[in-house]
mmCIF file of C-alpha atoms in Angstrom:
data_model
loop_
_atom_site.group_PDB
_atom_site.id
_atom_site.type_symbol
_atom_site.label_atom_id
_atom_site.label_comp_id
_atom_site.label_asym_id
_atom_site.label_seq_id
_atom_site.Cartn_x
_atom_site.Cartn_y
_atom_site.Cartn_z
ATOM 1 C CA MET A 1 20.329 73.034 3.647
ATOM 2 C CA THR A 2 21.005 70.638 0.229
ATOM 3 C CA ASP A 3 19.502 68.224 -1.299
ATOM 4 C CA HIS A 4 22.157 66.705 -2.976
ATOM 5 C CA ARG A 5 21.766 63.336 -1.331
ATOM 6 C CA ILE A 6 17.934 63.482 -2.761
ATOM 7 C CA ALA A 7 19.546 63.889 -6.356
ATOM 8 C CA LEU A 8 21.733 60.317 -5.935
ATOM 9 C CA LEU A 9 18.026 58.533 -6.042
ATOM 10 C CA SER A 10 15.761 57.653 -8.769
ATOM 11 C CA SER A 11 12.907 60.254 -9.804
ATOM 12 C CA GLY A 12 9.933 58.042 -7.732
ATOM 13 C CA HIS A 13 12.368 57.773 -4.900
ATOM 14 C CA GLN A 14 13.038 61.486 -4.897
ATOM 15 C CA ASP A 15 9.519 62.403 -4.523
ATOM 16 C CA PHE A 16 8.888 59.589 -1.959
ATOM 17 C CA VAL A 17 11.607 61.276 0.070
ATOM 18 C CA ARG A 18 10.233 64.825 -0.289
ATOM 19 C CA ASP A 19 7.244 63.974 0.730
ATOM 20 C CA MET A 20 8.285 62.435 3.912
ATOM 21 C CA LEU A 21 10.482 65.662 4.353
ATOM 22 C CA ASP A 22 7.398 67.673 4.412
ATOM 23 C CA LEU A 23 5.617 65.113 6.814
ATOM 24 C CA SER A 24 8.087 65.530 9.146
ATOM 25 C CA VAL A 25 7.817 69.464 9.324
ATOM 26 C CA ARG A 26 4.073 69.095 9.652
ATOM 27 C CA GLY A 27 4.513 66.176 12.097
ATOM 28 C CA LEU A 28 7.026 68.050 14.709
ATOM 29 C CA PRO A 29 4.850 70.875 16.019
ATOM 30 C CA PRO A 30 2.015 68.397 17.401
ATOM 31 C CA GLY A 31 4.725 66.851 19.719
ATOM 32 C CA TYR A 32 6.322 70.242 20.507
ATOM 33 C CA ARG A 33 5.522 71.187 24.206
ATOM 34 C CA ASP A 34 7.070 73.873 26.399
ATOM 35 C CA GLY A 35 10.446 73.939 24.443
ATOM 36 C CA GLY A 36 10.814 70.280 24.146
ATOM 37 C CA PHE A 37 9.485 67.338 22.246
ATOM 38 C CA VAL A 38 7.173 64.710 23.887
ATOM 39 C CA PHE A 39 8.456 60.891 23.761
ATOM 40 C CA THR A 40 6.153 59.416 21.529
ATOM 41 C CA ARG A 41 2.789 60.377 19.592
ATOM 42 C CA ARG A 42 0.546 56.850 20.028
ATOM 43 C CA GLY A 43 -1.854 55.921 17.927
ATOM 44 C CA ARG A 44 -5.540 55.341 19.402
ATOM 45 C CA GLN A 45 -8.120 54.109 16.879
ATOM 46 C CA GLN A 46 -11.561 55.833 17.161
ATOM 47 C CA ALA A 47 -15.177 54.164 17.391
ATOM 48 C CA ASP A 48 -15.366 54.897 13.209
ATOM 49 C CA GLY A 49 -11.920 53.182 12.585
ATOM 50 C CA THR A 50 -9.927 56.353 11.979
ATOM 51 C CA TRP A 51 -6.722 56.955 14.105
ATOM 52 C CA THR A 52 -5.708 60.037 16.305
ATOM 53 C CA ALA A 53 -1.796 60.332 17.873
ATOM 54 C CA VAL A 54 -1.912 61.241 21.449
ATOM 55 C CA PRO A 55 1.306 62.738 22.923
ATOM 56 C CA GLU A 56 2.835 61.400 25.460
ATOM 57 C CA GLY A 57 5.991 61.809 28.105
ATOM 58 C CA ARG A 58 9.049 64.272 27.439
ATOM 59 C CA SER A 59 12.507 63.223 25.860
ATOM 60 C CA ILE A 60 15.697 65.379 26.331
ATOM 61 C CA ARG A 61 17.413 63.097 23.944
ATOM 62 C CA TYR A 62 14.571 63.132 21.028
ATOM 63 C CA SER A 63 14.488 66.956 21.493
ATOM 64 C CA ALA A 64 18.485 66.980 20.679
ATOM 65 C CA ILE A 65 17.920 64.759 17.968
ATOM 66 C CA VAL A 66 14.954 66.651 16.506
ATOM 67 C CA ALA A 67 17.619 69.934 16.797
ATOM 68 C CA LEU A 68 20.080 68.058 14.767
ATOM 69 C CA GLY A 69 17.303 67.732 11.910
ATOM 70 C CA VAL A 70 15.871 70.950 12.127
ATOM 71 C CA ALA A 71 19.150 72.717 11.717
ATOM 72 C CA THR A 72 19.444 71.544 8.339
ATOM 73 C CA MET A 73 16.808 73.813 7.424
ATOM 74 C CA GLU A 74 16.498 77.623 6.321
ATOM 75 C CA GLU A 75 14.730 79.722 9.400
ATOM 76 C CA SER A 76 11.238 79.741 8.100
ATOM 77 C CA ARG A 77 11.099 76.055 7.405
ATOM 78 C CA GLN A 78 12.554 75.813 11.399
ATOM 79 C CA ARG A 79 9.716 77.698 12.645
ATOM 80 C CA ALA A 80 7.447 75.845 10.861
ATOM 81 C CA ALA A 81 8.378 72.968 12.457
ATOM 82 C CA LEU A 82 8.891 74.193 15.960
ATOM 83 C CA ALA A 83 5.650 75.974 16.229
ATOM 84 C CA GLY A 84 7.069 79.410 16.148
ATOM 85 C CA ASP A 85 10.629 78.779 17.314
ATOM 86 C CA ASP A 86 13.728 78.275 15.699
ATOM 87 C CA VAL A 87 16.506 76.018 16.309
ATOM 88 C CA LEU A 88 18.538 78.139 18.534
ATOM 89 C CA ASP A 89 15.462 78.590 20.822
ATOM 90 C CA LEU A 90 15.188 74.424 20.923
ATOM 91 C CA VAL A 91 19.072 73.853 21.737
ATOM 92 C CA GLY A 92 18.772 76.950 24.402
ATOM 93 C CA ASN A 93 16.113 75.200 26.003
ATOM 94 C CA LEU A 94 18.474 72.060 25.923
ATOM 95 C CA VAL A 95 21.084 73.684 27.527
ATOM 96 C CA LYS A 96 19.735 74.574 30.360
ATOM 97 C CA ARG A 97 18.610 71.409 30.757
ATOM 98 C CA LEU A 98 21.919 70.075 31.046
ATOM 99 C CA PRO A 99 22.248 69.958 34.885
ATOM 100 C CA GLU A 100 19.686 67.249 34.774
ATOM 101 C CA VAL A 101 21.303 65.390 32.113
ATOM 102 C CA THR A 102 22.950 62.191 33.823
ATOM 103 C CA GLY A 103 24.244 59.992 30.309
ATOM 104 C CA ALA A 104 26.609 60.644 28.212
ATOM 105 C CA GLY A 105 24.752 59.755 25.274
ATOM 106 C CA ASP A 106 21.926 62.715 26.039
ATOM 107 C CA ALA A 107 24.578 65.229 26.848
ATOM 108 C CA ALA A 108 26.704 64.277 23.317
ATOM 109 C CA LEU A 109 23.490 64.586 21.701
ATOM 110 C CA ILE A 110 23.213 68.403 23.140
ATOM 111 C CA CYS A 111 26.800 69.304 22.199
ATOM 112 C CA TRP A 112 26.560 67.544 18.689
ATOM 113 C CA ALA A 113 23.149 70.088 17.904
ATOM 114 C CA ALA A 114 25.107 73.064 19.764
ATOM 115 C CA ALA A 115 27.919 72.763 17.501
ATOM 116 C CA GLU A 116 25.737 72.045 14.279
ATOM 117 C CA SER A 117 23.484 75.458 14.998
ATOM 118 C CA GLY A 118 26.348 77.361 16.150
ATOM 119 C CA HIS A 119 24.826 78.136 19.790
ATOM 120 C CA ALA A 120 26.946 80.159 21.617
ATOM 121 C CA ASP A 121 26.977 77.890 24.781
ATOM 122 C CA LEU A 122 28.375 74.614 23.063
ATOM 123 C CA ASP A 123 31.657 75.429 25.704
ATOM 124 C CA GLN A 124 29.271 74.935 28.838
ATOM 125 C CA ALA A 125 27.519 71.780 26.680
ATOM 126 C CA LEU A 126 31.304 70.358 25.944
ATOM 127 C CA SER A 127 31.693 70.570 30.070
ATOM 128 C CA ARG A 128 28.699 68.677 30.891
ATOM 129 C CA LEU A 129 29.627 65.966 28.466
ATOM 130 C CA ALA A 130 33.520 66.027 29.756
ATOM 131 C CA GLU A 131 31.869 65.592 33.638
ATOM 132 C CA LEU A 132 29.461 62.562 32.270
ATOM 133 C CA ASP A 133 31.847 60.546 29.735
ATOM 134 C CA ALA A 134 34.093 59.266 32.549
ATOM 135 C CA GLY A 135 33.139 55.290 33.060
ATOM 136 C CA GLU A 136 35.036 52.442 31.753
ATOM 137 C CA GLN A 137 31.973 50.981 30.088
ATOM 138 C CA ILE A 138 29.449 52.811 27.701
ATOM 139 C CA TYR A 139 26.867 51.701 25.542
ATOM 140 C CA THR A 140 28.060 51.812 21.765
ATOM 141 C CA VAL A 141 25.352 53.884 20.424
ATOM 142 C CA GLU A 142 26.331 56.650 23.393
ATOM 143 C CA ALA A 143 29.946 56.150 22.563
ATOM 144 C CA ALA A 144 29.542 56.707 18.786
ATOM 145 C CA TRP A 145 27.248 59.940 19.705
ATOM 146 C CA VAL A 146 30.375 61.356 21.827
ATOM 147 C CA LEU A 147 32.561 60.859 18.953
ATOM 148 C CA ALA A 148 30.056 62.595 16.314
ATOM 149 C CA ALA A 149 29.807 65.377 19.023
ATOM 150 C CA LEU A 150 33.579 66.116 19.181
ATOM 151 C CA VAL A 151 34.149 66.090 15.713
ATOM 152 C CA ALA A 152 31.014 68.854 15.089
ATOM 153 C CA ALA A 153 32.581 70.667 18.049
ATOM 154 C CA GLY A 154 36.024 71.077 16.282
ATOM 155 C CA VAL A 155 37.575 69.287 19.245
ATOM 156 C CA ARG A 156 41.218 67.489 18.467
ATOM 157 C CA ASP A 157 42.316 66.820 22.029
ATOM 158 C CA GLY A 158 42.564 64.056 23.996
ATOM 159 C CA ARG A 159 38.980 63.711 24.660
ATOM 160 C CA ALA A 160 38.875 63.080 21.001
ATOM 161 C CA GLU A 161 41.206 60.586 20.679
ATOM 162 C CA ARG A 162 40.326 58.737 23.636
ATOM 163 C CA ALA A 163 36.781 58.754 22.062
ATOM 164 C CA ARG A 164 38.324 57.254 18.854
ATOM 165 C CA GLU A 165 40.233 54.734 20.394
ATOM 166 C CA ARG A 166 37.411 53.426 22.254
ATOM 167 C CA LEU A 167 35.298 53.387 19.281
ATOM 168 C CA LEU A 168 37.664 51.612 17.019
ATOM 169 C CA GLY A 169 38.668 49.461 19.811
ATOM 170 C CA GLY A 170 35.084 47.824 19.925
ATOM 171 C CA LEU A 171 35.398 46.692 16.721
ATOM 172 C CA ALA A 172 38.711 45.042 17.167
ATOM 173 C CA GLY A 173 38.384 41.052 16.286
ATOM 174 C CA ASN A 174 34.663 41.314 15.354
ATOM 175 C CA ARG A 175 32.657 42.130 12.289
ATOM 176 C CA LEU A 176 30.378 44.395 13.465
ATOM 177 C CA TYR A 177 29.863 46.272 16.757
ATOM 178 C CA PRO A 178 28.332 44.622 20.074
ATOM 179 C CA HIS A 179 25.901 46.759 22.184
ATOM 180 C CA ALA A 180 28.457 47.564 24.838
ATOM 181 C CA LEU A 181 31.896 48.600 25.008
ATOM 182 C CA GLY A 182 34.390 47.953 27.771
ATOM 183 C CA ARG A 183 34.138 46.097 30.982
ATOM 184 C CA GLY A 184 31.178 45.942 32.828
ATOM 185 C CA PRO A 185 27.502 45.180 33.484
ATOM 186 C CA LEU A 186 25.557 46.748 31.088
ATOM 187 C CA VAL A 187 24.876 43.642 29.017
ATOM 188 C CA PRO A 188 23.771 40.208 30.387
ATOM 189 C CA ARG A 189 26.597 37.665 29.387
ATOM 190 C CA TYR A 190 24.426 35.523 27.196
ATOM 191 C CA ARG A 191 24.042 38.361 24.662
ATOM 192 C CA ALA A 192 27.131 40.086 25.137
ATOM 193 C CA HIS A 193 28.093 39.001 21.256
ATOM 194 C CA VAL A 194 24.690 40.806 19.896
ATOM 195 C CA GLY A 195 24.680 44.073 18.521
ATOM 196 C CA CYS A 196 21.701 45.836 17.036
ATOM 197 C CA PHE A 197 21.194 47.704 14.164
ATOM 198 C CA ALA A 198 21.866 51.200 16.004
ATOM 199 C CA ASP A 199 24.931 49.908 17.303
ATOM 200 C CA GLN A 200 26.266 49.432 13.783
ATOM 201 C CA VAL A 201 24.740 52.688 12.365
ATOM 202 C CA TYR A 202 25.973 55.220 14.686
ATOM 203 C CA PRO A 203 29.389 54.123 14.592
ATOM 204 C CA LEU A 204 29.696 54.468 11.100
ATOM 205 C CA GLN A 205 28.465 57.554 11.030
ATOM 206 C CA ALA A 206 31.050 58.603 13.528
ATOM 207 C CA LEU A 207 33.876 56.978 11.854
ATOM 208 C CA ALA A 208 32.689 58.551 8.537
ATOM 209 C CA ARG A 209 32.697 61.933 9.527
ATOM 210 C CA LEU A 210 35.782 61.582 11.505
ATOM 211 C CA HIS A 211 37.463 60.903 8.221
ATOM 212 C CA ALA A 212 35.993 63.863 6.367
ATOM 213 C CA ALA A 213 37.080 66.229 9.113
ATOM 214 C CA THR A 214 40.213 64.818 9.456
ATOM 215 C CA GLY A 215 41.777 62.502 6.972
ATOM 216 C CA ASP A 216 41.447 59.449 9.197
ATOM 217 C CA ALA A 217 42.389 56.577 7.205
ATOM 218 C CA GLU A 218 41.669 54.157 10.304
ATOM 219 C CA ALA A 219 38.320 55.425 10.624
ATOM 220 C CA LEU A 220 37.305 55.260 7.156
ATOM 221 C CA ARG A 221 38.765 51.424 7.004
ATOM 222 C CA ALA A 222 36.309 50.889 10.185
ATOM 223 C CA ALA A 223 33.092 52.568 8.516
ATOM 224 C CA GLU A 224 33.880 50.701 5.378
ATOM 225 C CA GLN A 225 33.844 47.465 7.216
ATOM 226 C CA VAL A 226 30.050 48.049 9.241
ATOM 227 C CA ALA A 227 28.815 49.405 5.995
ATOM 228 C CA ALA A 228 29.844 45.948 4.057
ATOM 229 C CA GLY A 229 28.279 43.646 7.105
ATOM 230 C CA ILE A 230 25.371 45.547 7.106
ATOM 231 C CA CYS A 231 24.381 45.969 3.414
ATOM 232 C CA ARG A 232 25.608 42.235 3.136
ATOM 233 C CA ALA A 233 23.028 41.185 5.580
ATOM 234 C CA GLN A 234 20.177 43.506 4.043
ATOM 235 C CA GLY A 235 17.021 41.529 3.774
ATOM 236 C CA PRO A 236 15.459 40.544 0.069
ATOM 237 C CA ARG A 237 12.748 43.315 0.312
ATOM 238 C CA GLY A 238 15.024 45.910 1.839
ATOM 239 C CA GLU A 239 14.814 45.410 5.255
ATOM 240 C CA TRP A 240 17.577 46.455 7.655
ATOM 241 C CA TRP A 241 17.112 43.946 10.278
ATOM 242 C CA TRP A 242 17.515 44.831 13.891
ATOM 243 C CA HIS A 243 20.133 41.999 15.839
ATOM 244 C CA TYR A 244 23.416 40.944 14.486
ATOM 245 C CA ASP A 245 26.068 38.433 15.611
ATOM 246 C CA ALA A 246 29.298 41.185 16.171
ATOM 247 C CA ARG A 247 31.771 38.445 15.677
ATOM 248 C CA THR A 248 30.568 37.005 12.379
ATOM 249 C CA GLY A 249 28.381 39.794 11.052
ATOM 250 C CA SER A 250 25.301 37.258 10.583
ATOM 251 C CA VAL A 251 21.375 38.133 11.421
ATOM 252 C CA VAL A 252 20.482 36.651 14.838
ATOM 253 C CA GLU A 253 16.749 38.118 14.655
ATOM 254 C CA GLY A 254 15.626 40.364 11.899
ATOM 255 C CA PHE A 255 12.514 41.784 13.456
ATOM 256 C CA PRO A 256 11.149 44.314 14.409
ATOM 257 C CA VAL A 257 11.895 46.529 11.193
ATOM 258 C CA TYR A 258 11.887 50.019 12.081
ATOM 259 C CA SER A 259 10.590 52.807 9.872
ATOM 260 C CA VAL A 260 13.100 55.337 11.221
ATOM 261 C CA HIS A 261 15.737 52.497 9.975
ATOM 262 C CA GLN A 262 14.284 52.405 6.489
ATOM 263 C CA LEU A 263 13.918 56.079 6.069
ATOM 264 C CA SER A 264 16.683 57.645 8.188
ATOM 265 C CA MET A 265 19.026 55.670 10.161
ATOM 266 C CA GLY A 266 20.337 53.497 7.137
ATOM 267 C CA PRO A 267 20.628 56.175 4.891
ATOM 268 C CA MET A 268 21.950 58.456 6.958
ATOM 269 C CA ALA A 269 25.196 56.538 7.817
ATOM 270 C CA LEU A 270 25.429 55.473 4.764
ATOM 271 C CA LEU A 271 25.100 58.755 2.823
ATOM 272 C CA ASP A 272 27.586 60.207 5.302
ATOM 273 C CA LEU A 273 30.022 57.473 4.443
ATOM 274 C CA ALA A 274 29.675 58.457 0.593
ATOM 275 C CA ASP A 275 30.282 62.189 1.532
ATOM 276 C CA ALA A 276 33.221 61.093 3.317
ATOM 277 C CA GLY A 277 34.372 59.652 0.039
ATOM 278 C CA GLY A 278 33.951 56.357 0.921
ATOM 279 C CA THR A 279 31.521 53.583 -0.911
ATOM 280 C CA ALA A 280 27.975 55.157 -2.311
ATOM 281 C CA TYR A 281 25.577 52.287 -1.235
ATOM 282 C CA VAL A 282 22.772 53.869 -3.541
ATOM 283 C CA ALA A 283 21.242 50.631 -4.226
ATOM 284 C CA GLU A 284 20.979 49.364 -0.759
ATOM 285 C CA ILE A 285 19.466 52.766 0.390
ATOM 286 C CA SER A 286 16.858 52.354 -2.350
ATOM 287 C CA LYS A 287 15.948 48.998 -1.212
ATOM 288 C CA GLY A 288 15.525 50.327 2.525
ATOM 289 C CA LEU A 289 12.851 53.256 1.065
ATOM 290 C CA ASP A 290 11.532 50.269 -1.337
ATOM 291 C CA TRP A 291 10.123 48.654 2.250
ATOM 292 C CA MET A 292 8.530 51.771 3.178
ATOM 293 C CA ILE A 293 6.800 52.377 -0.156
ATOM 294 C CA GLU A 294 5.562 48.976 -0.117
ATOM 295 C CA ARG A 295 3.700 49.702 3.274
ATOM 296 C CA PRO A 296 1.554 52.574 2.181
ATOM 297 C CA SER A 297 -0.375 51.984 5.713
ATOM 298 C CA PHE A 298 2.568 53.077 7.407
ATOM 299 C CA VAL A 299 2.492 56.369 6.446
ATOM 300 C CA LEU A 300 -0.642 58.393 7.877
ATOM 301 C CA ASP A 301 -0.474 61.723 5.804
ATOM 302 C CA ASP A 302 -3.238 62.996 8.014
ATOM 303 C CA LEU A 303 -1.635 62.620 11.230
ATOM 304 C CA ALA A 304 1.898 63.614 9.608
ATOM 305 C CA LEU A 305 3.261 60.673 10.957
ATOM 306 C CA THR A 306 4.956 56.779 10.418
ATOM 307 C CA TRP A 307 4.163 53.970 12.453
ATOM 308 C CA ARG A 308 6.874 52.765 14.434
ATOM 309 C CA LYS A 309 7.648 49.182 13.341
ATOM 310 C CA GLU A 310 6.619 45.824 11.823
ATOM 311 C CA ALA A 311 7.001 43.199 14.628
ATOM 312 C CA ARG A 312 6.561 39.712 16.059
ATOM 313 C CA ASP A 313 3.702 39.226 18.425
ATOM 314 C CA ASP A 314 6.101 37.502 20.735
ATOM 315 C CA PRO A 315 5.497 37.771 24.604
ATOM 316 C CA ARG A 316 8.401 39.730 26.358
ATOM 317 C CA LYS A 317 10.670 39.553 23.111
ATOM 318 C CA LEU A 318 11.002 35.795 23.390
ATOM 319 C CA VAL A 319 12.442 35.451 19.873
ATOM 320 C CA ARG A 320 15.315 37.735 20.189
ATOM 321 C CA GLY A 321 16.150 36.564 24.044
ATOM 322 C CA LEU A 322 15.946 33.018 22.610
ATOM 323 C CA ARG A 323 18.503 33.697 19.273
ATOM 324 C CA ALA A 324 20.665 35.285 21.849
ATOM 325 C CA MET A 325 21.147 32.417 23.940
ATOM 326 C CA ALA A 326 21.221 29.699 20.942
ATOM 327 C CA THR A 327 23.941 32.176 18.837
ATOM 328 C CA GLY A 328 26.229 32.783 21.763
ATOM 329 C CA VAL A 329 26.106 28.452 22.460
ATOM 330 C CA HIS A 330 26.410 27.306 18.384
ATOM 331 C CA ARG A 331 27.434 30.363 16.070
ATOM 332 C CA GLY A 332 24.699 30.465 13.355
ATOM 333 C CA SER A 333 21.720 28.792 15.180
ATOM 334 C CA ARG A 334 18.689 29.979 14.210
ATOM 335 C CA LEU A 335 15.842 27.879 15.881
ATOM 336 C CA GLY A 336 13.754 27.901 12.871
ATOM 337 C CA VAL A 337 10.546 26.864 14.237
ATOM 338 C CA LEU A 338 10.407 30.332 16.105
ATOM 339 C CA ASP A 339 9.620 32.007 12.518
ATOM 340 C CA ARG A 340 6.381 29.930 12.259
ATOM 341 C CA VAL A 341 5.204 30.340 15.869
ATOM 342 C CA TYR A 342 5.687 33.936 15.846
ATOM 343 C CA PRO A 343 5.338 35.590 12.343
ATOM 344 C CA PRO A 344 5.559 39.233 11.970
ATOM 345 C CA VAL A 345 2.019 40.306 12.266
ATOM 346 C CA ALA A 346 2.143 43.035 14.799
ATOM 347 C CA VAL A 347 2.270 46.746 13.773
ATOM 348 C CA ASP A 348 3.795 49.403 16.490
ATOM 349 C CA ARG A 349 1.426 52.286 15.828
ATOM 350 C CA GLU A 350 3.092 55.086 17.755
ATOM 351 C CA CYS A 351 5.803 57.442 16.148
ATOM 352 C CA ARG A 352 8.454 59.348 18.220
ATOM 353 C CA PRO A 353 9.947 62.803 17.534
ATOM 354 C CA TYR A 354 13.237 61.637 16.934
ATOM 355 C CA GLU A 355 12.075 59.414 13.826
ATOM 356 C CA LEU A 356 11.218 62.702 12.070
ATOM 357 C CA GLY A 357 14.205 64.697 13.437
ATOM 358 C CA TRP A 358 16.604 61.973 11.921
ATOM 359 C CA LEU A 359 14.754 61.820 8.480
ATOM 360 C CA LEU A 360 15.272 65.807 8.307
ATOM 361 C CA TYR A 361 19.235 65.062 9.045
ATOM 362 C CA ALA A 362 19.564 61.900 6.908
ATOM 363 C CA TRP A 363 18.868 63.589 3.633
ATOM 364 C CA LEU A 364 19.537 67.369 4.132
ATOM 365 C CA ALA A 365 22.653 67.223 5.831
ATOM 366 C CA SER A 366 26.651 66.877 4.944
ATOM 367 C CA CYS A 367 28.933 65.188 6.393
ATOM 368 C CA GLY A 368 31.386 67.527 7.788
ATOM 369 C CA GLN A 369 28.163 69.975 7.966
ATOM 370 C CA SER A 370 29.643 71.836 10.840
ATOM 371 C CA ALA A 371 33.119 72.850 9.201
#
């Protein structure tokens, strides 16, 4: 575990991040069930106005992300976060569930966690990943996780080269990443030009880690391009916006603004870039944290969680759909009337375990940690 990333911040931001790390360790055990994590803890308001958080579902994906975060801590903190287990227990449970995993993204996360925790069954996880990563089209996020996993595992053969070429190729001709790479039916045509914030940060992270591990200059240039794009588009109050036009880098639709983006995913990718020798976007990271600091009601210390997002109260995600169609026809079209009709007044009162897992990983990991 290291706190060199936290040391980049001002003293006030350092205190806030350390408080959030403590909250994450306390907030994980309520979602830990039978060796894995629930899908979410959903807020439920009581008659007296107070809130409880009810565990719902199960998630292999979120369990693997938590494993990555927990692996950054010493054993005593691991056991505090995992209700007595350590990260090798958690990763071992995930490896056992690999036969039921059907997506390359989930398999990649398990590989990544196995690599960074030093689990003995890494080869088994890599074998399952090879079986699942065989299609012509893949979601951008999953393609990034595949590359990050192979880098962490020290794979330098044709699998890694294919993953590298696929991710770099997805940026060709674009300022930012679209939602899917390759030809296929994953994304409707009307929104094929749109990529979300996750579609930017995970490739940025994977490419930065590839450069740190191998000195790949092309990967660093691509990572720098994506980082510059999201930082250029950052909102005036530090918002990491949600949907972008991959062709131009402009914002298609800003909301929802997610707590995990402000606290974890934005800092995680940008700090990996800095660790890899790229640009250090400390001011932008700090502005993103300010968005959370200015919303104290989003942090529930007694429940050890954060509310998930600030969103528009629009039925069936109407605004993002209309804006995707409009920008597909006319680049830069905003349909500004939608901001007045559907202002961002809704709060999504739930907390998913991966949000706490990435928070730990963002601030306690190092780029190239597995080496």
